[in-house]
Tab-separated table of C-alpha atoms and ligand atoms in Angstrom:
chain	number	residue	atom	x	y	z
K	1	MET	CA	121.537	110.228	82.098
K	2	LYS	CA	124.329	108.402	84.321
K	3	LEU	CA	126.211	106.029	82.075
K	4	LEU	CA	124.203	102.502	83.879
K	5	THR	CA	120.841	103.429	82.531
K	6	THR	CA	122.060	102.316	78.896
K	7	SER	CA	121.687	98.727	80.541
K	8	PHE	CA	118.275	99.257	80.911
K	9	LEU	CA	118.064	100.892	77.613
K	10	THR	CA	116.680	99.177	73.999
K	11	CYS	CA	115.496	100.779	70.922
K	12	ALA	CA	111.651	101.965	71.265
K	13	VAL	CA	110.906	100.403	67.884
K	14	LYS	CA	109.117	97.510	67.901
K	15	THR	CA	110.794	95.190	65.060
K	16	CYS	CA	113.720	95.640	67.321
K	17	ARG	CA	113.294	94.371	70.844
K	18	SER	CA	114.282	91.095	69.494
K	19	SER	CA	117.024	91.538	67.440
K	20	PRO	CA	120.187	91.406	69.642
K	21	ALA	CA	121.743	94.491	67.337
K	22	SER	CA	119.662	97.312	68.912
K	23	PHE	CA	122.130	96.673	72.580
K	24	PRO	CA	123.111	98.333	73.715
K	25	LEU	CA	122.459	101.509	72.390
K	26	HIS	CA	125.353	103.195	70.796
K	27	PHE	CA	126.761	106.866	71.511
K	28	ARG	CA	127.637	109.489	69.468
K	29	ASP	CA	129.484	112.723	69.375
K	30	ALA	CA	128.670	112.254	73.537
K	31	SER	CA	129.870	115.212	75.880
K	32	LEU	CA	130.316	113.985	79.323
K	33	GLU	CA	129.891	115.370	82.932
K	34	LYS	CA	131.729	114.202	86.192
K	35	ILE	CA	128.668	113.796	89.507
K	36	SER	CA	130.519	112.857	92.649
K	37	ILE	CA	128.491	110.662	94.958
K	38	PRO	CA	129.808	108.796	98.228
K	39	PHE	CA	131.404	105.479	96.949
K	40	ASN	CA	129.640	102.402	98.455
K	41	SER	CA	130.381	98.958	97.722
K	42	THR	CA	127.892	97.118	99.143
K	43	PHE	CA	125.256	98.740	96.698
K	44	LEU	CA	127.662	98.672	93.765
K	45	LEU	CA	127.807	94.945	94.194
K	46	ASN	CA	124.715	94.634	94.625
K	47	ILE	CA	124.469	96.322	90.896
K	48	LEU	CA	127.236	94.234	89.440
K	49	PRO	CA	125.199	91.707	88.937
K	50	ARG	CA	122.483	92.598	86.771
K	51	ILE	CA	125.073	94.280	84.033
K	52	ASP	CA	126.280	92.946	80.855
K	53	TRP	CA	129.285	92.850	80.811
K	54	THR	CA	130.338	92.682	76.703
K	55	ALA	CA	127.644	95.529	76.405
K	56	LEU	CA	128.781	97.341	79.210
K	57	GLN	CA	132.593	97.486	77.155
K	58	THR	CA	131.130	98.740	74.438
K	59	THR	CA	129.550	101.088	75.499
K	60	ALA	CA	132.654	102.264	77.944
K	61	ALA	CA	134.998	102.207	75.061
K	62	GLU	CA	132.380	104.064	72.741
K	63	LEU	CA	133.104	106.858	74.973
K	64	GLY	CA	136.648	106.187	75.847
K	65	LEU	CA	136.307	104.956	79.038
K	66	SER	CA	137.852	101.381	78.706
K	67	ALA	CA	140.410	101.926	81.087
K	68	MET	CA	138.121	102.177	83.878
K	69	LEU	CA	136.597	99.051	83.056
K	70	PRO	CA	138.145	95.280	84.208
K	71	SER	CA	137.868	93.097	81.432
K	72	GLU	CA	135.772	90.201	83.220
K	73	ASN	CA	132.190	91.471	85.572
K	74	PRO	CA	134.565	91.057	89.148
K	75	GLN	CA	131.091	89.270	90.416
K	76	ASP	CA	131.459	85.985	87.887
K	77	ALA	CA	135.583	86.720	90.073
K	78	LEU	CA	133.498	86.660	92.942
K	79	LEU	CA	130.958	83.616	92.385
K	80	ALA	CA	133.732	81.427	90.908
K	81	ALA	CA	135.618	81.464	94.008
K	82	GLN	CA	133.162	81.684	96.139
K	83	GLU	CA	132.384	78.074	94.304
K	84	ALA	CA	136.138	76.468	94.423
K	85	GLY	CA	135.360	77.373	98.089
K	86	GLU	CA	138.024	79.744	98.967
K	87	GLY	CA	135.978	82.653	100.244
K	88	GLY	CA	132.945	81.587	100.499
K	89	MET	CA	131.284	84.197	101.785
K	90	ASP	CA	128.416	86.887	101.411
K	91	ILE	CA	128.645	89.863	99.395
K	92	ALA	CA	127.062	92.003	102.277
K	93	GLU	CA	129.417	90.480	104.810
K	94	ASP	CA	131.048	91.820	107.153
K	95	GLU	CA	132.880	95.091	105.369
K	96	SER	CA	136.310	94.680	107.560
K	97	LYS	CA	137.234	90.979	106.367
K	98	GLY	CA	136.082	92.939	103.012
K	99	THR	CA	134.904	91.384	99.693
K	100	GLY	CA	138.144	90.089	98.119
K	101	ILE	CA	137.872	92.382	94.935
K	102	ASP	CA	140.027	94.901	94.652
K	103	GLU	CA	138.735	98.476	96.128
K	104	GLU	CA	140.589	100.399	92.968
K	105	VAL	CA	139.081	97.757	90.514
K	106	LEU	CA	135.882	98.732	92.195
K	107	LYS	CA	136.677	102.478	93.111
K	108	LYS	CA	136.866	103.052	89.333
K	109	LEU	CA	133.702	101.033	88.351
K	110	TRP	CA	131.483	102.739	90.833
K	111	THR	CA	132.976	106.421	88.856
K	112	LEU	CA	132.496	104.579	85.101
K	113	LEU	CA	128.871	103.978	86.383
K	114	MET	CA	127.571	105.838	88.922
K	115	GLU	CA	129.418	108.988	88.658
K	116	THR	CA	129.850	110.270	84.818
K	117	GLY	CA	127.088	111.112	82.855
K	118	VAL	CA	126.161	111.624	79.164
K	119	VAL	CA	124.766	115.732	78.539
K	120	GLU	CA	124.326	116.188	75.021
K	121	GLY	CA	124.715	113.737	72.148
K	122	LYS	CA	122.499	110.684	70.545
K	123	LEU	CA	122.204	107.330	71.236
K	124	VAL	CA	122.214	105.257	67.842
K	125	CYS	CA	120.393	101.283	67.357
K	126	GLY	CA	122.717	98.930	66.299
K	127	ASN	CA	119.517	97.270	63.892
K	128	CYS	CA	117.911	99.358	62.322
K	129	GLY	CA	120.658	102.888	62.502
K	130	PHE	CA	117.739	105.414	64.329
K	131	GLU	CA	119.564	108.059	66.352
K	132	TYR	CA	117.628	109.188	69.522
K	133	PRO	CA	118.636	112.641	70.965
K	134	VAL	CA	120.144	113.232	74.505
K	135	LYS	CA	119.690	117.313	75.011
K	136	GLU	CA	120.605	118.803	79.132
K	137	GLY	CA	120.789	114.907	80.313
K	138	VAL	CA	116.933	113.599	79.105
K	139	GLY	CA	116.712	110.811	76.236
K	140	ASN	CA	114.447	111.392	73.327
K	141	PHE	CA	113.166	108.256	72.910
K	142	LEU	CA	109.536	109.161	71.193
K	143	LEU	CA	109.258	108.032	67.737
K	144	PRO	CA	108.646	110.116	65.395
K	145	PRO	CA	104.544	108.641	63.340
K	146	HIS	CA	105.827	105.934	60.669
K	147	LEU	CA	108.822	104.054	63.248
K	148	VAL	CA	105.450	103.441	65.373
T	1	MET	CA	105.132	109.169	108.388
T	2	LEU	CA	107.490	109.128	105.761
T	3	PRO	CA	108.139	112.968	104.661
T	4	THR	CA	107.081	113.729	100.859
T	5	PRO	CA	109.305	115.372	98.453
T	6	ASP	CA	109.462	118.892	97.806
T	7	THR	CA	108.193	120.211	94.504
T	8	SER	CA	108.306	123.748	95.048
T	9	HIS	CA	111.031	124.253	92.062
T	10	VAL	CA	108.485	122.321	89.762
T	11	SER	CA	106.200	124.274	86.932
T	12	PHE	CA	102.437	122.999	87.398
T	13	ASN	CA	101.547	125.085	83.913
T	14	THR	CA	102.441	121.640	81.784
T	15	ILE	CA	103.006	119.526	84.320
T	16	TYR	CA	100.036	117.310	86.957
T	17	GLU	CA	100.360	118.187	90.460
T	18	PRO	CA	100.128	115.536	92.920
T	19	ALA	CA	96.937	114.725	93.834
T	20	GLU	CA	95.514	112.367	95.956
T	21	ASP	CA	95.923	109.855	93.528
T	22	SER	CA	99.596	110.735	93.701
T	23	PHE	CA	99.579	110.556	97.520
T	24	LEU	CA	97.593	107.500	97.255
T	25	LEU	CA	100.395	106.035	95.820
T	26	LEU	CA	102.774	106.989	98.377
T	27	ASP	CA	101.048	105.659	101.568
T	28	SER	CA	100.413	101.947	99.618
T	29	LEU	CA	104.033	101.023	98.972
T	30	SER	CA	104.976	102.707	102.734
T	31	SER	CA	102.189	101.199	104.768
T	32	PRO	CA	103.728	98.199	106.525
T	33	SER	CA	102.261	95.769	105.442
T	34	GLU	CA	103.103	96.512	102.116
T	35	ALA	CA	107.297	97.144	102.773
T	36	GLU	CA	107.407	93.558	104.835
T	37	TRP	CA	105.787	92.228	101.585
T	38	LEU	CA	109.168	94.664	99.368
T	39	HIS	CA	112.035	93.389	101.900
T	40	GLN	CA	111.289	89.743	101.876
T	41	ARG	CA	110.081	89.859	97.848
T	42	PHE	CA	113.832	91.534	97.526
T	43	SER	CA	115.438	90.389	100.498
T	44	ASN	CA	119.051	89.671	98.378
T	45	HIS	CA	118.816	92.141	95.682
T	46	SER	CA	118.961	95.152	94.600
T	47	PRO	CA	115.297	96.558	93.236
T	48	LEU	CA	115.767	98.571	89.728
T	49	ALA	CA	112.864	100.744	89.962
T	50	ILE	CA	110.814	102.363	87.129
T	51	GLU	CA	108.043	105.155	87.629
T	52	VAL	CA	105.815	105.179	83.964
T	53	GLY	CA	104.787	108.931	83.660
T	54	THR	CA	106.748	110.534	86.441
T	55	GLY	CA	104.568	113.849	86.221
T	56	SER	CA	106.295	115.571	89.375
T	57	GLY	CA	108.543	113.329	90.215
T	58	VAL	CA	106.772	113.007	93.721
T	59	VAL	CA	106.581	108.961	93.485
T	60	ILE	CA	110.314	108.039	92.354
T	61	GLY	CA	111.561	111.077	94.259
T	62	PHE	CA	109.605	109.436	97.650
T	63	LEU	CA	110.696	105.917	96.508
T	64	SER	CA	113.511	106.527	95.587
T	65	ALA	CA	114.759	108.648	98.913
T	66	ASN	CA	112.971	106.204	101.037
T	67	ALA	CA	114.437	102.713	99.650
T	68	GLU	CA	116.129	101.600	102.831
T	69	TYR	CA	112.444	101.623	104.593
T	70	ILE	CA	110.183	100.726	101.988
T	71	PHE	CA	112.570	98.136	100.139
T	72	GLY	CA	115.176	97.382	102.966
T	73	LYS	CA	117.923	98.412	100.615
T	74	PRO	CA	118.350	101.701	98.471
T	75	ILE	CA	117.393	101.006	94.961
T	76	THR	CA	118.448	102.099	91.572
T	77	SER	CA	115.669	104.297	89.854
T	78	LEU	CA	114.313	105.468	86.294
T	79	GLY	CA	111.798	107.777	85.614
T	80	ILE	CA	110.132	107.374	81.950
T	81	ASP	CA	107.672	110.333	80.730
T	82	VAL	CA	106.171	111.930	77.234
T	83	ASN	CA	106.579	115.235	78.426
T	84	THR	CA	110.314	116.495	78.226
T	85	ASN	CA	109.810	119.151	81.451
T	86	ALA	CA	108.726	116.314	83.449
T	87	CYS	CA	111.728	114.322	82.746
T	88	LYS	CA	113.705	117.265	84.316
T	89	ALA	CA	111.546	118.027	86.816
T	90	THR	CA	111.706	114.829	88.215
T	91	ARG	CA	115.122	114.711	87.646
T	92	GLU	CA	115.730	117.299	90.337
T	93	THR	CA	112.676	116.030	93.183
T	94	ALA	CA	115.090	112.987	92.807
T	95	ARG	CA	117.996	114.478	93.692
T	96	LYS	CA	116.142	116.400	96.527
T	97	ALA	CA	114.767	113.953	97.946
T	98	ILE	CA	117.275	111.452	98.603
T	99	LYS	CA	119.897	114.082	99.148
T	100	GLU	CA	117.581	115.466	102.875
T	101	GLN	CA	116.542	111.088	103.510
T	102	ASN	CA	120.519	110.591	103.164
T	103	SER	CA	119.320	107.462	101.011
T	104	SER	CA	122.480	105.166	98.887
T	105	SER	CA	119.468	105.062	96.270
T	106	ASP	CA	120.823	106.664	92.725
T	107	TYR	CA	118.059	108.580	90.487
T	108	LEU	CA	119.617	107.590	87.369
T	109	ALA	CA	118.249	109.451	84.566
T	110	SER	CA	114.699	110.418	83.534
T	111	ALA	CA	113.351	109.931	79.967
T	112	CYS	CA	111.187	110.722	77.870
T	113	GLY	CA	109.272	108.016	75.737
T	114	ASP	CA	106.453	105.846	75.162
T	115	LEU	CA	105.760	104.109	78.984
T	116	CYS	CA	108.167	101.056	78.252
T	117	SER	CA	109.123	100.760	74.814
T	118	ALA	CA	112.784	101.659	75.493
T	119	ILE	CA	112.860	99.878	78.492
T	120	LYS	CA	115.360	96.835	78.127
T	121	PRO	CA	113.220	92.968	78.215
T	122	GLN	CA	113.137	91.069	81.439
T	123	SER	CA	114.850	94.475	83.641
T	124	VAL	CA	112.678	95.824	85.885
T	125	ASP	CA	111.853	94.841	89.331
T	126	VAL	CA	109.388	97.516	90.467
T	127	LEU	CA	107.075	99.305	87.820
T	128	VAL	CA	104.898	102.113	88.822
T	129	PHE	CA	102.049	103.455	87.122
T	130	ASN	CA	99.470	106.293	88.012
T	131	PRO	CA	98.351	106.692	84.860
T	132	PRO	CA	95.796	109.093	82.863
T	133	TYR	CA	92.739	107.169	84.033
T	134	VAL	CA	90.150	109.810	82.872
T	135	PRO	CA	87.937	108.580	80.313
T	136	THR	CA	87.661	110.277	77.198
T	137	GLU	CA	85.803	110.506	73.686
T	138	GLU	CA	89.230	110.664	72.539
T	139	LEU	CA	92.600	110.146	73.395
T	140	PRO	CA	95.164	113.098	73.090
T	141	ALA	CA	97.761	112.187	70.239
T	142	LEU	CA	101.581	110.872	71.574
T	143	PRO	CA	103.844	114.133	70.972
T	144	ASN	CA	106.813	112.697	68.949
T	145	ILE	CA	110.789	113.750	67.657
T	146	GLU	CA	109.245	116.157	64.851
T	147	GLN	CA	106.373	117.671	67.291
T	148	ASN	CA	105.569	121.677	66.362
T	149	TYR	CA	102.957	122.931	67.819
T	150	ARG	CA	101.310	126.555	67.243
T	151	ASP	CA	102.364	128.575	70.155
T	152	GLU	CA	103.005	128.218	73.584
T	153	PHE	CA	98.880	127.866	74.607
T	154	GLU	CA	98.633	124.328	72.153
T	155	LYS	CA	101.804	122.737	73.361
T	156	ASP	CA	100.489	123.310	77.363
T	157	SER	CA	97.000	122.106	77.399
T	158	HIS	CA	98.328	118.970	74.770
T	159	LEU	CA	100.838	118.054	77.413
T	160	LEU	CA	98.212	118.475	80.142
T	161	SER	CA	95.603	116.450	78.354
T	162	LEU	CA	98.481	113.977	78.792
T	163	SER	CA	98.591	113.500	82.136
T	164	TYR	CA	94.701	113.303	82.696
T	165	ALA	CA	93.173	111.763	79.431
T	166	GLY	CA	92.434	107.968	79.412
T	167	GLY	CA	90.426	107.173	76.262
T	168	LEU	CA	87.761	104.849	76.110
T	169	ASP	CA	86.775	104.075	80.253
T	170	GLY	CA	90.356	105.290	80.537
T	171	MET	CA	92.192	102.729	79.696
T	172	GLU	CA	93.505	102.747	76.645
T	173	THR	CA	97.179	104.216	77.580
T	174	THR	CA	97.300	101.794	80.873
T	175	TYR	CA	96.016	98.359	78.730
T	176	ARG	CA	98.848	99.470	76.606
T	177	LEU	CA	100.844	99.217	79.855
T	178	LEU	CA	99.573	96.346	80.973
T	179	GLN	CA	100.488	94.500	77.300
T	180	GLN	CA	103.701	95.124	78.640
T	181	ILE	CA	104.237	93.959	81.774
T	182	PRO	CA	105.358	90.382	81.151
T	183	ASP	CA	108.022	91.417	78.340
T	184	VAL	CA	109.497	94.102	80.905
T	185	LEU	CA	109.025	92.003	84.573
T	186	SER	CA	112.139	90.666	85.390
T	187	GLY	CA	111.184	87.393	87.111
T	188	ILE	CA	110.818	89.246	90.377
T	189	GLY	CA	109.347	92.415	88.627
T	190	VAL	CA	105.752	93.580	90.400
T	191	ALA	CA	104.085	96.531	89.091
T	192	TYR	CA	101.908	98.979	90.578
T	193	VAL	CA	99.039	100.556	88.726
T	194	LEU	CA	96.739	103.487	90.282
T	195	LEU	CA	92.545	102.580	88.638
T	196	CYS	CA	89.919	105.197	89.305
T	197	ALA	CA	86.121	103.142	89.756
T	198	GLN	CA	85.389	104.742	86.054
T	199	ASN	CA	88.769	101.992	84.753
T	200	LYS	CA	86.370	98.603	85.805
T	201	PRO	CA	88.480	97.847	88.056
T	202	GLU	CA	86.957	94.198	88.223
T	203	GLN	CA	87.412	93.474	84.557
T	204	VAL	CA	91.030	95.576	84.362
T	205	LYS	CA	92.070	92.555	87.369
T	206	THR	CA	90.167	89.508	85.372
T	207	ALA	CA	92.627	90.878	82.036
T	208	VAL	CA	95.775	91.049	83.653
T	209	GLY	CA	95.185	87.124	85.020
T	210	GLY	CA	95.283	86.478	81.229
T	211	LEU	CA	98.483	88.134	80.290
T	212	PRO	CA	100.989	86.051	78.971
T	213	ASN	CA	103.682	84.004	80.530
T	214	GLY	CA	101.672	83.774	84.105
T	215	PRO	CA	100.277	82.327	86.367
T	216	TRP	CA	99.420	86.370	86.936
T	217	LEU	CA	98.251	87.141	91.144
T	218	VAL	CA	96.701	90.625	90.907
T	219	GLU	CA	95.889	92.246	94.660
T	220	THR	CA	94.437	96.050	95.536
T	221	ILE	CA	96.644	96.758	98.074
T	222	GLY	CA	95.468	100.626	98.695
T	223	ARG	CA	92.255	102.230	98.155
T	224	SER	CA	91.092	105.468	98.506
T	225	GLY	CA	87.989	107.758	98.684
T	226	LYS	CA	85.049	104.937	99.620
T	227	LYS	CA	81.979	105.922	98.527
T	228	ALA	CA	78.496	103.655	98.959
T	229	GLY	CA	80.637	100.901	99.420
T	230	TRP	CA	83.473	101.175	96.361
T	231	GLU	CA	86.421	103.399	96.451
T	232	LYS	CA	87.446	105.694	93.989
T	233	LEU	CA	90.737	105.599	93.385
T	234	GLN	CA	92.921	102.161	93.723
T	235	ILE	CA	96.391	100.368	93.548
T	236	ILE	CA	96.526	97.129	92.163
T	237	ARG	CA	100.117	94.789	92.302
T	238	ILE	CA	100.712	92.411	90.026
T	239	TRP	CA	103.600	89.386	90.454
T	240	ARG	CA	104.292	85.974	89.790
T	241	GLU	CA	105.721	84.195	92.242
T	242	PRO	CA	109.258	83.442	91.516
T	243	ASN	CA	110.425	78.956	90.926
L	301	LIG	C1	98.559	111.420	86.486
L	301	LIG	S1	99.759	111.954	86.000
L	301	LIG	C2	100.902	111.468	86.901
L	301	LIG	C3	102.106	111.910	87.324
L	301	LIG	C4	102.596	111.660	88.674
L	301	LIG	N1	103.188	109.908	88.356
L	301	LIG	C5	102.088	111.802	90.282
L	301	LIG	O1	101.555	110.447	90.772
L	301	LIG	O2	101.914	113.204	90.889
L	301	LIG	C6	100.208	110.867	84.484
L	301	LIG	C7	101.294	110.669	84.036
L	301	LIG	O3	102.061	110.069	82.693
L	301	LIG	C8	102.657	111.005	82.342
L	301	LIG	N2	101.797	109.985	80.465
L	301	LIG	C9	100.726	109.593	79.663
L	301	LIG	N3	100.711	109.040	78.826
L	301	LIG	C10	102.262	108.920	78.585
L	301	LIG	C11	102.937	107.548	78.190
L	301	LIG	N4	101.873	107.046	77.159
L	301	LIG	N5	104.187	107.687	78.175
L	301	LIG	C12	104.531	107.517	79.572
L	301	LIG	N6	103.606	109.017	79.939
L	301	LIG	C13	103.349	109.440	79.874
L	301	LIG	C14	102.039	111.770	81.780
L	301	LIG	O4	102.949	112.912	81.040
L	301	LIG	C15	101.398	112.303	82.876
L	301	LIG	O5	103.175	113.113	83.522
L	302	LIG	ZN1	116.359	99.955	66.079
């Protein structure tokens, strides 16, 4: 399960859905693997707008990977630059001109989001405390009958 | 014709084997008209696609591997099934298909779960469901974390029954999924659901129109097995006009 997955998961207990504490789920006892995927900056920049940065920082910290993550979403810096009329260019525009974002930063992010997998461990809800097991890279979100 | 993902590694003892319904989904979602619609819809946004009930993974593998053709750009994708065997099989199907097609799409993970219960609200851009749609007297219970089976046979038959048995009108599981749509779809999100004739498709479409946070639009975008004027299977598309 790639680390980016946690951006799209929450607790399966119905009453937790509306609670801010149920997102993101928290890793516990996680063991990681590194998967190699060719770096693709256009694709990465396409994904960044949908990421909740605060949540991602929490997740990275839990896995001891904070160093991989800039303090703010490079996407925001890019948008701010565009608004200030500095760059004014489209994200996917002309590779040669680049995106105005340090490629080292993007490569680290790529490694964090797309090349880091969680193989074993638990995902824990910050609201109800329920622990979802991750086994062989597959998270199990089925609930015991008393919680359904 | 886009290639169908290789599922030769999948054991069909507990996992649904790709059939007419699976292939109707592949054909409908990759038809020139649907691809054009999807290109427009996601012209400046790389979609997150989630398939519920992936089985072998033939559908989400196909969408991921051929995303550049279908959506005009690579996608990130996730698969959910109640059957952990299906979860693992799907991951492998998607990995192989993406590699084979040289796609830049990324299959993030398979998760074992009940429909979209563990999916973050408003996050899904493309939702696909080929449900257990056969009318049956009873709906099999969902497996749960504490599930224990008497033997392999009991386990296999339970998991297989979950792949087709749909309870009343074959719609019990599908209606639960439809009710989750307003909560999980993003603003530009779109859902594709397969129905069979016994599901009473016209009634289902009316129900979709009445879902909260609409107005919801619904249209049949693929059909197969036309018999005496009505089709055996159809794919409906459910979406909202972005404001
Ligand atoms: C008709 S099969 C479709 C398999 C595959 N998508 C295909 O088209 O070949 C339905 C799938 O839904 C899964 N399923 C049934 N109930 C489910 C639920 N409540 N949540 C998630 N998946 C479910 C079954 O395990 C099965 O894999
Ligand atoms: Zn919870």
